[in-house]
Short mmCIF file of C-alpha atoms and ligand atoms in Angstrom, two decimals:
data_model
loop_
_atom_site.label_atom_id
_atom_site.label_comp_id
_atom_site.label_asym_id
_atom_site.label_seq_id
_atom_site.Cartn_x
_atom_site.Cartn_y
_atom_site.Cartn_z
CA MET A 1204 0.00 0.00 0.00
CA LYS A 1205 2.80 2.32 1.00
CA TYR A 1206 4.60 1.43 -2.22
CA PHE A 1207 1.52 2.28 -4.31
CA SER A 1208 1.00 5.62 -2.52
CA LEU A 1209 4.58 6.55 -3.28
CA LEU A 1210 4.16 5.59 -6.93
CA PHE A 1211 0.95 7.59 -7.08
CA ILE A 1212 2.66 10.67 -5.61
CA LEU A 1213 5.52 10.26 -8.07
CA PHE A 1214 3.00 9.93 -10.90
CA LEU A 1215 1.17 13.10 -9.77
CA PHE A 1216 4.47 14.95 -9.53
CA ALA A 1217 5.40 13.91 -13.06
CA CYS A 1218 2.01 15.10 -14.36
CA VAL A 1219 2.35 18.46 -12.61
CA SER A 1220 5.89 19.07 -13.82
CA ASN A 1221 4.95 18.08 -17.38
CA ASN A 1222 1.93 20.28 -17.39
CA GLU A 1223 3.45 23.21 -15.63
CA PRO A 1224 3.01 26.11 -18.03
CA GLN A 1225 6.30 27.48 -19.20
CA GLU A 1226 7.24 30.95 -18.10
CA VAL A 1227 6.73 33.53 -20.77
CA ASN A 1228 9.06 36.52 -20.59
CA ILE A 1229 7.93 39.32 -22.81
CA ILE A 1230 8.32 43.08 -22.30
CA PRO A 1231 5.95 44.84 -22.72
CA GLN A 1232 3.58 42.26 -21.30
CA PRO A 1233 1.07 41.25 -24.00
CA ASN A 1234 -2.55 41.93 -23.14
CA SER A 1235 -3.69 38.33 -23.35
CA VAL A 1236 -1.47 35.26 -23.02
CA ALA A 1237 -2.92 31.74 -22.82
CA VAL A 1238 -0.25 29.11 -22.32
CA GLU A 1239 -1.26 25.52 -22.94
CA ASN A 1240 0.36 22.18 -22.34
CA GLY A 1241 3.15 21.13 -24.58
CA SER A 1242 5.87 22.81 -26.53
CA LEU A 1243 7.34 23.33 -29.94
CA LYS A 1244 10.98 22.35 -30.35
CA LEU A 1245 12.89 24.20 -33.01
CA GLY A 1246 16.40 24.04 -34.38
CA SER A 1247 18.35 27.04 -35.53
CA GLN A 1248 17.22 26.97 -39.17
CA LEU A 1249 13.64 27.86 -39.91
CA ILE A 1250 11.50 28.51 -42.92
CA LEU A 1251 8.98 31.32 -43.03
CA ASN A 1252 6.10 31.90 -45.41
CA VAL A 1253 4.06 35.05 -46.06
CA ASN A 1254 0.57 35.17 -47.57
CA SER A 1255 1.13 38.58 -49.14
CA GLU A 1256 3.93 40.23 -51.12
CA SER A 1257 3.60 43.28 -48.88
CA LEU A 1258 4.90 41.27 -45.90
CA LYS A 1259 8.24 40.51 -47.54
CA THR A 1260 9.91 43.65 -46.15
CA VAL A 1261 8.74 42.89 -42.61
CA ALA A 1262 9.83 39.28 -42.95
CA THR A 1263 13.27 40.32 -44.20
CA GLN A 1264 13.59 42.78 -41.33
CA PHE A 1265 12.77 39.98 -38.85
CA LYS A 1266 15.29 37.70 -40.55
CA THR A 1267 18.02 40.30 -39.88
CA GLU A 1268 16.89 40.96 -36.32
CA ILE A 1269 16.86 37.31 -35.33
CA ALA A 1270 20.00 36.32 -37.26
CA ASP A 1271 22.03 36.05 -34.02
CA LEU A 1272 19.76 33.23 -32.89
CA VAL A 1273 18.27 31.50 -35.91
CA LEU A 1274 18.69 31.46 -39.63
CA VAL A 1275 15.35 32.23 -41.26
CA GLU A 1276 14.72 31.45 -44.89
CA LEU A 1277 11.76 32.97 -46.73
CA THR A 1278 9.88 30.41 -48.82
CA ASN A 1279 6.53 29.96 -50.50
CA SER A 1280 5.78 26.78 -48.69
CA GLU A 1281 2.60 25.95 -46.80
CA GLU A 1282 4.88 23.67 -44.77
CA ALA A 1283 6.88 26.58 -43.35
CA THR A 1284 7.26 26.61 -39.55
CA ILE A 1285 6.44 30.33 -39.33
CA GLN A 1286 3.39 31.54 -41.23
CA LEU A 1287 2.68 35.27 -41.50
CA GLU A 1288 -0.87 36.14 -42.50
CA LEU A 1289 -2.02 39.60 -43.43
CA ASP A 1290 -5.79 39.97 -43.24
CA ARG A 1291 -6.80 43.52 -44.09
CA THR A 1292 -10.32 42.93 -42.78
CA LYS A 1293 -8.83 43.02 -39.26
CA GLY A 1294 -8.14 46.75 -39.62
CA ASN A 1295 -5.09 48.93 -40.06
CA ASN A 1296 -3.88 48.88 -36.47
CA GLU A 1297 -1.09 47.53 -34.29
CA SER A 1298 -2.85 44.43 -32.97
CA TYR A 1299 -1.74 40.89 -33.74
CA LEU A 1300 -2.55 37.29 -32.97
CA LEU A 1301 0.33 34.86 -32.35
CA LYS A 1302 -0.31 31.15 -32.09
CA ILE A 1303 2.27 28.52 -31.33
CA SER A 1304 1.16 24.92 -31.70
CA LYS A 1305 3.17 21.72 -31.52
CA LYS A 1306 3.48 21.99 -35.31
CA GLY A 1307 4.40 25.58 -35.92
CA ILE A 1308 3.91 29.32 -35.49
CA ASN A 1309 1.26 31.53 -36.99
CA ILE A 1310 1.10 35.32 -36.75
CA SER A 1311 -1.88 37.14 -38.20
CA ALA A 1312 -2.75 40.84 -38.23
CA GLY A 1313 -4.61 43.45 -40.21
CA SER A 1314 -1.49 45.46 -41.07
CA GLU A 1315 2.24 45.09 -41.62
CA LYS A 1316 2.93 46.85 -38.32
CA GLY A 1317 0.71 44.37 -36.47
CA ILE A 1318 2.70 41.53 -38.03
CA TYR A 1319 5.92 43.31 -37.05
CA TYR A 1320 4.85 43.52 -33.41
CA GLY A 1321 3.88 39.85 -33.46
CA LEU A 1322 7.39 39.14 -34.73
CA GLN A 1323 8.92 41.22 -31.92
CA THR A 1324 7.02 39.07 -29.43
CA LEU A 1325 8.28 35.96 -31.20
CA ARG A 1326 11.82 37.37 -31.17
CA GLN A 1327 11.64 37.75 -27.40
CA LEU A 1328 10.27 34.21 -27.08
CA PHE A 1329 13.36 33.00 -28.92
CA LEU A 1330 15.69 35.33 -27.01
CA PHE A 1331 14.53 34.09 -23.63
CA ALA A 1332 13.66 30.48 -24.57
CA LYS A 1333 14.92 27.46 -22.66
CA LYS A 1334 17.08 25.20 -24.81
CA ASP A 1335 17.36 21.44 -24.91
CA ASN A 1336 20.15 19.81 -26.89
CA GLY A 1337 20.61 22.98 -28.90
CA LYS A 1338 16.88 23.21 -29.66
CA PHE A 1339 14.67 26.12 -28.67
CA ILE A 1340 11.66 25.11 -26.61
CA LEU A 1341 8.71 27.41 -27.19
CA PRO A 1342 5.50 26.91 -25.23
CA VAL A 1343 2.25 26.15 -27.01
CA LEU A 1344 0.30 29.36 -26.58
CA THR A 1345 -2.02 31.98 -27.98
CA ILE A 1346 -1.20 35.67 -27.59
CA LYS A 1347 -3.79 38.25 -28.52
CA ASP A 1348 -2.32 41.67 -28.23
CA GLU A 1349 -2.82 45.34 -28.94
CA PRO A 1350 -1.33 48.47 -27.37
CA ARG A 1351 -2.99 50.63 -24.74
CA PHE A 1352 -1.63 53.81 -26.37
CA GLY A 1353 -0.83 54.61 -29.99
CA TRP A 1354 2.03 56.97 -29.04
CA ARG A 1355 4.95 55.22 -27.37
CA GLY A 1356 7.85 57.58 -27.64
CA LEU A 1357 11.43 58.34 -26.76
CA MET A 1358 12.97 61.81 -27.07
CA LEU A 1359 16.71 62.29 -27.40
CA ASP A 1360 18.39 65.67 -26.93
CA GLU A 1361 21.42 65.78 -29.23
CA SER A 1362 22.08 69.49 -28.82
CA ARG A 1363 23.66 69.27 -25.35
CA HIS A 1364 25.62 66.19 -26.38
CA PHE A 1365 25.83 64.57 -29.77
CA PHE A 1366 25.73 60.78 -30.07
CA GLY A 1367 25.82 60.07 -33.82
CA VAL A 1368 24.32 57.66 -36.34
CA GLU A 1369 25.46 54.36 -34.83
CA LYS A 1370 24.23 55.14 -31.32
CA VAL A 1371 20.89 56.40 -32.62
CA LYS A 1372 20.47 53.19 -34.63
CA GLN A 1373 21.19 51.14 -31.52
CA LEU A 1374 18.52 53.11 -29.64
CA LEU A 1375 16.05 52.53 -32.47
CA ASP A 1376 16.79 48.78 -32.25
CA LEU A 1377 16.06 48.85 -28.55
CA MET A 1378 12.87 50.81 -29.13
CA ALA A 1379 11.71 48.30 -31.75
CA LEU A 1380 12.33 45.38 -29.40
CA HIS A 1381 10.06 47.17 -26.89
CA LYS A 1382 7.37 48.06 -29.48
CA LEU A 1383 8.01 51.79 -29.15
CA ASN A 1384 6.99 53.72 -32.23
CA ILE A 1385 7.94 57.42 -31.97
CA PHE A 1386 11.45 58.84 -31.95
CA HIS A 1387 11.30 62.55 -31.08
CA TRP A 1388 14.60 64.09 -32.10
CA HIS A 1389 15.57 67.27 -30.24
CA LEU A 1390 18.02 68.57 -32.82
CA THR A 1391 18.45 72.22 -31.92
CA ASP A 1392 18.99 74.09 -28.67
CA ALA A 1393 21.35 76.56 -27.06
CA PRO A 1394 24.60 74.51 -27.12
CA GLY A 1395 24.47 73.21 -30.71
CA TRP A 1396 22.46 73.02 -33.96
CA ARG A 1397 22.60 69.42 -35.26
CA ILE A 1398 20.72 69.29 -38.57
CA GLU A 1399 22.17 70.36 -41.92
CA ILE A 1400 20.10 73.03 -43.66
CA LYS A 1401 21.37 73.57 -47.21
CA LYS A 1402 20.16 77.16 -47.48
CA TYR A 1403 21.90 78.21 -44.27
CA PRO A 1404 25.18 76.25 -44.04
CA LYS A 1405 26.50 78.22 -41.07
CA LEU A 1406 23.78 76.69 -38.89
CA THR A 1407 25.96 73.59 -38.74
CA THR A 1408 29.47 74.87 -39.50
CA VAL A 1409 29.11 77.56 -36.81
CA GLY A 1410 25.98 76.55 -34.86
CA GLY A 1411 27.14 72.93 -34.72
CA LEU A 1412 30.31 73.85 -32.82
CA GLY A 1413 30.51 73.05 -29.14
CA ASN A 1414 28.39 71.16 -26.67
CA ASP A 1415 27.09 71.70 -23.17
CA ILE A 1416 30.48 71.29 -21.51
CA ASP A 1417 32.90 72.43 -24.20
CA ALA A 1418 32.11 75.45 -26.34
CA ASP A 1419 35.13 74.68 -28.51
CA ALA A 1420 34.28 71.08 -29.40
CA PRO A 1421 34.40 70.46 -33.18
CA ALA A 1422 31.14 70.86 -35.10
CA LYS A 1423 28.89 67.81 -34.80
CA PHE A 1424 25.69 67.44 -36.77
CA TYR A 1425 23.68 65.17 -39.04
CA THR A 1426 23.98 65.68 -42.78
CA GLN A 1427 20.73 65.46 -44.70
CA ASN A 1428 21.86 62.09 -46.06
CA GLU A 1429 22.39 60.80 -42.53
CA ILE A 1430 18.96 62.08 -41.52
CA ARG A 1431 17.39 60.19 -44.43
CA GLU A 1432 19.36 57.08 -43.44
CA ILE A 1433 18.05 57.28 -39.85
CA VAL A 1434 14.48 57.99 -40.95
CA LYS A 1435 14.58 54.91 -43.20
CA TYR A 1436 16.19 52.76 -40.50
CA ALA A 1437 13.43 53.82 -38.10
CA ALA A 1438 10.66 53.29 -40.68
CA ASP A 1439 11.89 49.72 -41.25
CA ARG A 1440 11.13 49.23 -37.54
CA PHE A 1441 7.76 51.04 -37.69
CA ILE A 1442 9.19 54.01 -35.81
CA GLU A 1443 8.20 57.51 -36.86
CA VAL A 1444 10.87 60.18 -36.46
CA ILE A 1445 9.64 63.62 -35.40
CA PRO A 1446 12.08 66.53 -35.59
CA GLU A 1447 12.07 69.36 -33.09
CA ILE A 1448 13.36 72.79 -34.08
CA ASP A 1449 13.05 74.67 -30.81
CA MET A 1450 11.81 78.30 -30.98
CA PRO A 1451 11.50 81.15 -30.20
CA GLY A 1452 13.71 80.30 -27.18
CA HIS A 1453 16.62 77.86 -26.95
CA ALA A 1454 17.95 79.40 -30.18
CA SER A 1455 21.45 80.50 -29.11
CA ALA A 1456 23.30 78.10 -31.43
CA ALA A 1457 21.36 79.33 -34.46
CA ASN A 1458 21.95 82.91 -33.38
CA ARG A 1459 25.71 82.38 -33.27
CA ALA A 1460 25.49 81.41 -36.94
CA TYR A 1461 22.99 84.07 -38.08
CA PRO A 1462 22.97 86.87 -35.47
CA GLU A 1463 20.80 89.02 -37.74
CA PHE A 1464 17.76 86.95 -36.65
CA SER A 1465 18.52 87.03 -32.92
CA GLY A 1466 16.04 88.57 -30.53
CA GLY A 1467 18.67 88.70 -27.78
CA GLY A 1468 18.62 86.98 -24.44
CA SER A 1469 19.29 87.48 -20.78
CA LYS A 1470 22.41 87.44 -18.62
CA SER A 1471 22.19 83.72 -17.94
CA HIS A 1472 20.86 82.85 -21.42
CA PRO A 1473 22.57 85.11 -23.95
CA ASP A 1474 21.13 85.34 -27.46
CA PHE A 1475 18.46 82.89 -26.42
CA THR A 1476 15.62 83.89 -28.78
CA PHE A 1477 14.78 84.42 -32.41
CA ASN A 1478 13.55 87.92 -33.10
CA PRO A 1479 9.76 87.87 -33.24
CA GLY A 1480 9.56 91.49 -34.42
CA ASN A 1481 11.70 91.15 -37.53
CA ASP A 1482 9.70 90.02 -40.54
CA LYS A 1483 12.81 88.43 -42.06
CA THR A 1484 12.94 85.99 -39.11
CA TYR A 1485 9.77 84.35 -40.40
CA THR A 1486 11.14 83.93 -43.93
CA TYR A 1487 14.31 82.45 -42.47
CA LEU A 1488 12.47 80.02 -40.18
CA THR A 1489 10.00 79.02 -42.90
CA ASN A 1490 12.90 78.22 -45.24
CA ILE A 1491 14.44 76.06 -42.51
CA LEU A 1492 11.15 74.33 -41.78
CA ARG A 1493 10.58 73.68 -45.49
CA GLU A 1494 13.83 71.68 -45.66
CA VAL A 1495 12.94 69.92 -42.42
CA ALA A 1496 9.48 69.05 -43.76
CA THR A 1497 10.92 67.33 -46.83
CA LEU A 1498 13.42 65.30 -44.81
CA PHE A 1499 10.90 63.83 -42.38
CA PRO A 1500 7.80 62.02 -43.70
CA SER A 1501 6.06 62.38 -40.31
CA LYS A 1502 2.98 64.58 -40.35
CA TYR A 1503 4.36 66.42 -37.32
CA ILE A 1504 6.93 69.14 -36.76
CA HIS A 1505 7.75 70.08 -33.16
CA LEU A 1506 8.38 73.81 -32.73
CA GLY A 1507 9.34 73.69 -29.06
CA GLY A 1508 7.84 76.83 -27.54
CA ASP A 1509 9.20 76.13 -24.03
CA GLU A 1510 10.80 78.37 -21.45
CA VAL A 1511 10.83 81.54 -23.56
CA HIS A 1512 10.90 83.65 -20.37
CA PHE A 1513 14.46 82.38 -19.69
CA GLY A 1514 15.76 84.84 -22.24
CA ASN A 1515 13.23 87.21 -23.81
CA GLN A 1516 14.07 90.27 -21.68
CA ALA A 1517 15.89 91.93 -24.58
CA TRP A 1518 12.57 92.07 -26.46
CA ASN A 1519 11.58 94.95 -24.14
CA SER A 1520 14.06 97.25 -25.83
CA ASP A 1521 14.33 95.75 -29.32
CA LYS A 1522 13.27 98.20 -32.01
CA TYR A 1523 11.66 95.49 -34.17
CA VAL A 1524 9.71 94.06 -31.25
CA LEU A 1525 8.58 97.49 -30.07
CA SER A 1526 7.31 98.38 -33.53
CA LEU A 1527 5.54 95.00 -33.85
CA MET A 1528 3.83 95.58 -30.49
CA LYS A 1529 2.61 98.94 -31.66
CA LYS A 1530 1.44 97.72 -35.04
CA GLU A 1531 -0.32 94.58 -33.74
CA LYS A 1532 -1.46 96.16 -30.45
CA LEU A 1533 0.35 93.53 -28.38
CA LYS A 1534 0.30 94.53 -24.76
CA ASP A 1535 3.13 92.44 -23.30
CA LEU A 1536 5.88 89.93 -24.09
CA LYS A 1537 3.50 87.02 -23.63
CA GLU A 1538 1.37 88.38 -26.48
CA VAL A 1539 4.51 88.84 -28.59
CA GLU A 1540 5.35 85.20 -27.93
CA SER A 1541 1.82 84.18 -28.94
CA TYR A 1542 2.10 86.19 -32.13
CA PHE A 1543 5.33 84.38 -32.97
CA ILE A 1544 3.92 80.92 -32.22
CA HIS A 1545 0.80 81.56 -34.33
CA ARG A 1546 2.85 82.79 -37.28
CA VAL A 1547 5.20 79.81 -37.25
CA ALA A 1548 2.28 77.42 -36.70
CA ASP A 1549 0.66 78.93 -39.82
CA SER A 1550 3.85 78.22 -41.80
CA ILE A 1551 3.87 74.63 -40.54
CA LYS A 1552 0.25 74.25 -41.61
CA VAL A 1553 1.09 75.54 -45.09
CA LEU A 1554 3.76 72.82 -45.23
CA ASN A 1555 0.93 70.34 -44.59
CA LYS A 1556 2.22 69.39 -41.17
CA THR A 1557 0.72 69.39 -37.70
CA VAL A 1558 2.35 71.42 -34.92
CA ILE A 1559 3.66 69.90 -31.74
CA GLY A 1560 4.66 72.13 -28.86
CA TRP A 1561 5.61 71.79 -25.20
CA ASP A 1562 2.72 72.54 -22.83
CA GLU A 1563 3.40 76.31 -22.91
CA ILE A 1564 1.57 76.39 -26.26
CA VAL A 1565 -1.76 75.75 -24.50
CA ASP A 1566 -1.64 79.42 -23.42
CA HIS A 1567 -1.41 80.55 -27.04
CA LYS A 1568 -4.75 79.00 -27.98
CA LEU A 1569 -3.65 77.44 -31.26
CA SER A 1570 -6.30 75.51 -33.14
CA ASN A 1571 -6.72 72.20 -31.34
CA GLU A 1572 -7.26 70.42 -34.66
CA ASN A 1573 -3.84 71.27 -35.95
CA SER A 1574 -1.68 70.93 -32.87
CA LEU A 1575 -0.58 68.44 -30.26
CA VAL A 1576 0.64 69.28 -26.76
CA MET A 1577 3.43 67.58 -24.81
CA TRP A 1578 2.71 67.91 -21.11
CA TRP A 1579 6.09 68.06 -19.37
CA ARG A 1580 5.67 70.29 -16.28
CA HIS A 1581 4.75 67.69 -13.69
CA ASN A 1582 4.46 70.48 -11.12
CA LYS A 1583 1.74 72.13 -13.24
CA PRO A 1584 -0.95 69.45 -13.59
CA GLU A 1585 -3.42 72.24 -14.34
CA LYS A 1586 -1.70 72.65 -17.73
CA LEU A 1587 -2.58 69.06 -18.54
CA GLY A 1588 -6.15 69.64 -17.38
CA ALA A 1589 -6.39 72.78 -19.54
CA ALA A 1590 -4.99 71.02 -22.62
CA LEU A 1591 -7.36 68.07 -22.28
CA SER A 1592 -10.45 70.08 -21.47
CA ASN A 1593 -9.76 72.22 -24.55
CA ASN A 1594 -9.67 69.04 -26.66
CA TYR A 1595 -5.98 69.11 -27.51
CA ASN A 1596 -4.34 65.83 -28.33
CA VAL A 1597 -1.81 65.33 -25.55
CA VAL A 1598 1.29 63.23 -25.06
CA LEU A 1599 2.27 62.69 -21.43
CA CYS A 1600 5.96 63.18 -20.69
CA PRO A 1601 6.09 64.79 -17.23
CA ARG A 1602 9.58 65.29 -15.75
CA ILE A 1603 8.62 62.96 -12.93
CA PRO A 1604 8.48 60.09 -13.87
CA LEU A 1605 9.38 60.31 -17.57
CA TYR A 1606 12.54 62.46 -17.76
CA PHE A 1607 15.43 60.04 -17.84
CA ASP A 1608 18.06 62.64 -16.97
CA PHE A 1609 16.77 62.35 -13.38
CA VAL A 1610 18.62 59.92 -11.10
CA GLN A 1611 16.95 56.55 -10.56
CA ASN A 1612 18.48 55.78 -7.18
CA LYS A 1613 18.94 58.27 -4.36
CA GLU A 1614 22.61 57.35 -4.04
CA HIS A 1615 23.32 58.45 -7.61
CA LYS A 1616 25.22 61.72 -7.81
CA TRP A 1617 25.24 62.90 -11.36
CA GLY A 1618 21.65 63.15 -12.52
CA ARG A 1619 18.84 65.57 -11.86
CA LYS A 1620 16.56 65.75 -8.82
CA TRP A 1621 13.51 67.91 -8.13
CA GLY A 1622 13.66 68.90 -4.52
CA GLY A 1623 14.36 65.45 -3.13
CA SER A 1624 12.36 63.66 -5.85
CA PHE A 1625 13.75 61.52 -8.61
CA VAL A 1626 12.62 58.86 -11.09
CA THR A 1627 12.71 55.24 -10.01
CA MET A 1628 11.89 52.46 -12.45
CA GLU A 1629 8.85 51.69 -10.28
CA LEU A 1630 7.52 55.23 -10.60
CA THR A 1631 7.92 55.13 -14.38
CA TYR A 1632 6.19 51.74 -14.46
CA ALA A 1633 3.20 52.92 -12.42
CA PHE A 1634 2.52 55.90 -14.68
CA PRO A 1635 -0.05 57.30 -15.50
CA PRO A 1636 -2.16 57.44 -12.33
CA ASP A 1637 -5.91 57.79 -12.96
CA THR A 1638 -5.87 60.87 -10.74
CA LEU A 1639 -4.18 63.08 -13.36
CA PRO A 1640 -6.50 65.99 -14.17
CA GLY A 1641 -8.76 65.19 -17.10
CA LEU A 1642 -7.18 61.82 -17.79
CA ILE A 1643 -10.23 59.64 -17.30
CA GLN A 1644 -12.77 62.12 -18.68
CA HIS A 1645 -10.73 62.89 -21.83
CA ILE A 1646 -8.79 59.65 -22.34
CA ASN A 1647 -9.45 59.77 -26.09
CA PHE A 1648 -7.28 62.86 -26.30
CA VAL A 1649 -4.41 61.18 -24.49
CA LYS A 1650 -2.29 59.91 -27.37
CA GLY A 1651 0.26 58.19 -25.19
CA LEU A 1652 3.49 58.39 -23.26
CA GLN A 1653 7.00 59.48 -24.00
CA ALA A 1654 10.29 59.30 -22.12
CA ASP A 1655 12.55 62.33 -22.63
CA VAL A 1656 16.32 62.10 -22.38
CA TRP A 1657 17.90 65.51 -21.84
CA THR A 1658 21.65 65.32 -22.05
CA GLU A 1659 23.16 68.19 -20.05
CA ARG A 1660 24.45 65.54 -17.65
CA ILE A 1661 24.91 62.73 -20.17
CA GLN A 1662 28.12 63.11 -22.10
CA ASN A 1663 28.85 59.63 -23.46
CA ASN A 1664 27.22 56.40 -24.63
CA LYS A 1665 27.79 54.47 -21.44
CA ARG A 1666 26.07 57.09 -19.36
CA LEU A 1667 23.27 57.37 -21.90
CA ASP A 1668 22.65 53.62 -21.67
CA PHE A 1669 22.75 53.75 -17.88
CA MET A 1670 20.14 56.50 -17.72
CA ILE A 1671 17.82 54.86 -20.24
CA ASN A 1672 17.95 51.26 -19.08
CA PRO A 1673 15.98 49.67 -17.65
CA ARG A 1674 13.55 52.58 -17.28
CA LEU A 1675 12.81 52.33 -21.00
CA SER A 1676 11.52 48.78 -20.47
CA ALA A 1677 9.24 50.04 -17.67
CA MET A 1678 8.01 52.92 -19.79
CA ALA A 1679 7.34 50.61 -22.76
CA GLU A 1680 5.13 48.43 -20.59
CA ALA A 1681 3.34 51.49 -19.16
CA ALA A 1682 2.60 52.61 -22.72
CA TRP A 1683 1.66 49.24 -24.23
CA THR A 1684 0.05 47.15 -21.52
CA LYS A 1685 -3.43 47.92 -20.24
CA SER A 1686 -3.38 48.93 -16.59
CA GLU A 1687 -5.35 45.85 -15.50
CA ASN A 1688 -2.59 43.66 -17.00
CA LYS A 1689 0.33 45.49 -15.39
CA ASN A 1690 2.03 43.97 -12.39
CA ILE A 1691 5.32 45.35 -11.12
CA SER A 1692 6.56 42.16 -9.47
CA ASP A 1693 5.85 40.13 -12.59
CA PHE A 1694 7.58 42.86 -14.62
CA LYS A 1695 10.65 42.53 -12.42
CA ARG A 1696 10.70 38.78 -13.02
CA ARG A 1697 10.58 39.33 -16.78
CA LEU A 1698 13.18 42.10 -16.57
CA LYS A 1699 15.92 39.75 -15.39
CA PRO A 1700 16.31 37.92 -18.73
CA MET A 1701 16.09 41.29 -20.49
CA LEU A 1702 19.02 42.57 -18.41
CA ASN A 1703 21.00 39.47 -19.38
CA TYR A 1704 20.26 40.31 -22.99
CA PHE A 1705 21.48 43.91 -22.51
CA GLU A 1706 24.65 42.53 -20.98
CA LYS A 1707 25.24 40.24 -23.96
CA LYS A 1708 24.70 43.12 -26.36
CA GLY A 1709 27.11 45.37 -24.46
CA ILE A 1710 24.33 47.77 -23.46
CA TYR A 1711 25.10 49.23 -20.05
CA PHE A 1712 22.24 49.50 -17.54
CA TYR A 1713 21.41 50.34 -13.98
CA ASN A 1714 20.79 47.09 -12.13
CA PRO A 1715 17.84 47.72 -9.79
CA PHE A 1716 18.26 44.25 -8.24
CA ASN A 1717 21.95 44.66 -7.45
CA PRO A 1718 22.90 48.33 -7.70
CA GLU A 1719 26.48 47.58 -6.67
CA LEU A 1720 26.91 45.60 -9.91
CA SER A 1721 26.24 48.72 -11.98
CA PRO A 1722 28.38 51.62 -10.77
CA GLU A 1723 27.10 55.00 -11.89
CA PRO A 1724 29.19 56.34 -14.78
CA ILE A 1725 30.60 59.77 -14.02
CA GLY A 1726 28.35 62.51 -15.34
CA VAL A 1727 28.65 66.25 -15.64
CA ASP A 1728 29.06 68.47 -12.60
CA LYS A 1729 26.30 71.07 -12.98
CA SER A 1730 27.04 72.73 -9.65
CA LYS A 1731 29.87 74.77 -11.20
C1 ACM B 2040 11.62 71.14 -21.35
O1 ACM B 2040 12.02 70.31 -20.52
N1 ACM B 2040 12.14 72.35 -21.36
C2 ACM B 2040 10.59 70.82 -22.30
#
């Protein structure tokens, strides 16, 4: 009897361990995952079939992305292990259905981008798969997935420090792996102008000189060919690149090159503004924006519009500004600023583009149909409320918890803090709280989330990686995964294999599990 009980227990144990669903490690967490019994064992050479010519580009892209792990050959065979099925009746959106059976893998979607996201999920299943005798073991499962938000962005400031084509491509790769789809490129600011404009070559030969810590650093910028190369690289990964040409403030680099369009500045921010009173400024900026508009297929151009008060004091005594105020009956500098923003927004509209601005633009009452607001001032939630209640489309990127130049651990010395507050991975993950003004009532106007990487304190690639990772993984899940499917402790479990992957790829990261394993790279001392 004892013998039989033991056998029975052993039998039960065997059943349980056989049936135990395999762990699935995907970031961002898909919105529905049903793991069944059994698995699919695959070697390192696979054949893939598409049901539509228009999937060949996506399939080829996947083949390149997974080449480190498996060799994928595109065929026309119904016998292929991976079947990609485009079904336009499912709608032109980012959702996908991924099924793994004991026989093979099927991904179906209504659009190429849906198929691409299904392939990113599959790529992670391969990346983090258990192996047996050199074979990948994938669980039998069904994943039905679609994003919470359509805008899942990352902004990189390359004015303060310039990182270059290869680093930007590596960031785009990382974004694609996390299903992020917007790269907001902050290309101009006070320290340097980083985009070639053919009509005004001094913008880069003079304006491109220097960076935030060394005014004499050689000129660094992207040529128009490099911009096209990046835009194409991003598009292959379903990432839209949105350029920002910051104005009327943050314009010191441009003003070094073409001082005739400067509106002056303040003691701490010299030559900070474009001149809003000089009619020639508008011709100049429209010519710049025209070149920008042809380089970037995105429907958006970001005109900045932030922090003008840092350096518009010289407007008070500028003859052009004074005569504009008289002519247009503008009663103060705020109205001058509004005049400027409206005129540039009109130019952007003529170029068939939609304006994006930082949340200051809400005060200027631009048409809500032709503009989008980025809410960044976390200490001014009323600005978010005002934008949403006036039916502006809004992207949420508040400093806390979405500015990645903030430290992520209180022991870190080199990043930003706000009072005593900083940006832990957990805070980023938990965003957005339902309590944000207008969020629940106007959720249809909330386009999504974006992490912003300002680089005053980030002067090299290692530090950039450290500040981005792993908060980018947390932000990707906050943007993709519906709140009811988010779970921070499960996220942390899934993050561990992701960190191993970063390590293999030579991507530096802050290790939230073992901070001592990831010393903080020296940053920039901003106290001087
Ligand atoms: C900003 O951080 N000035 C948008």
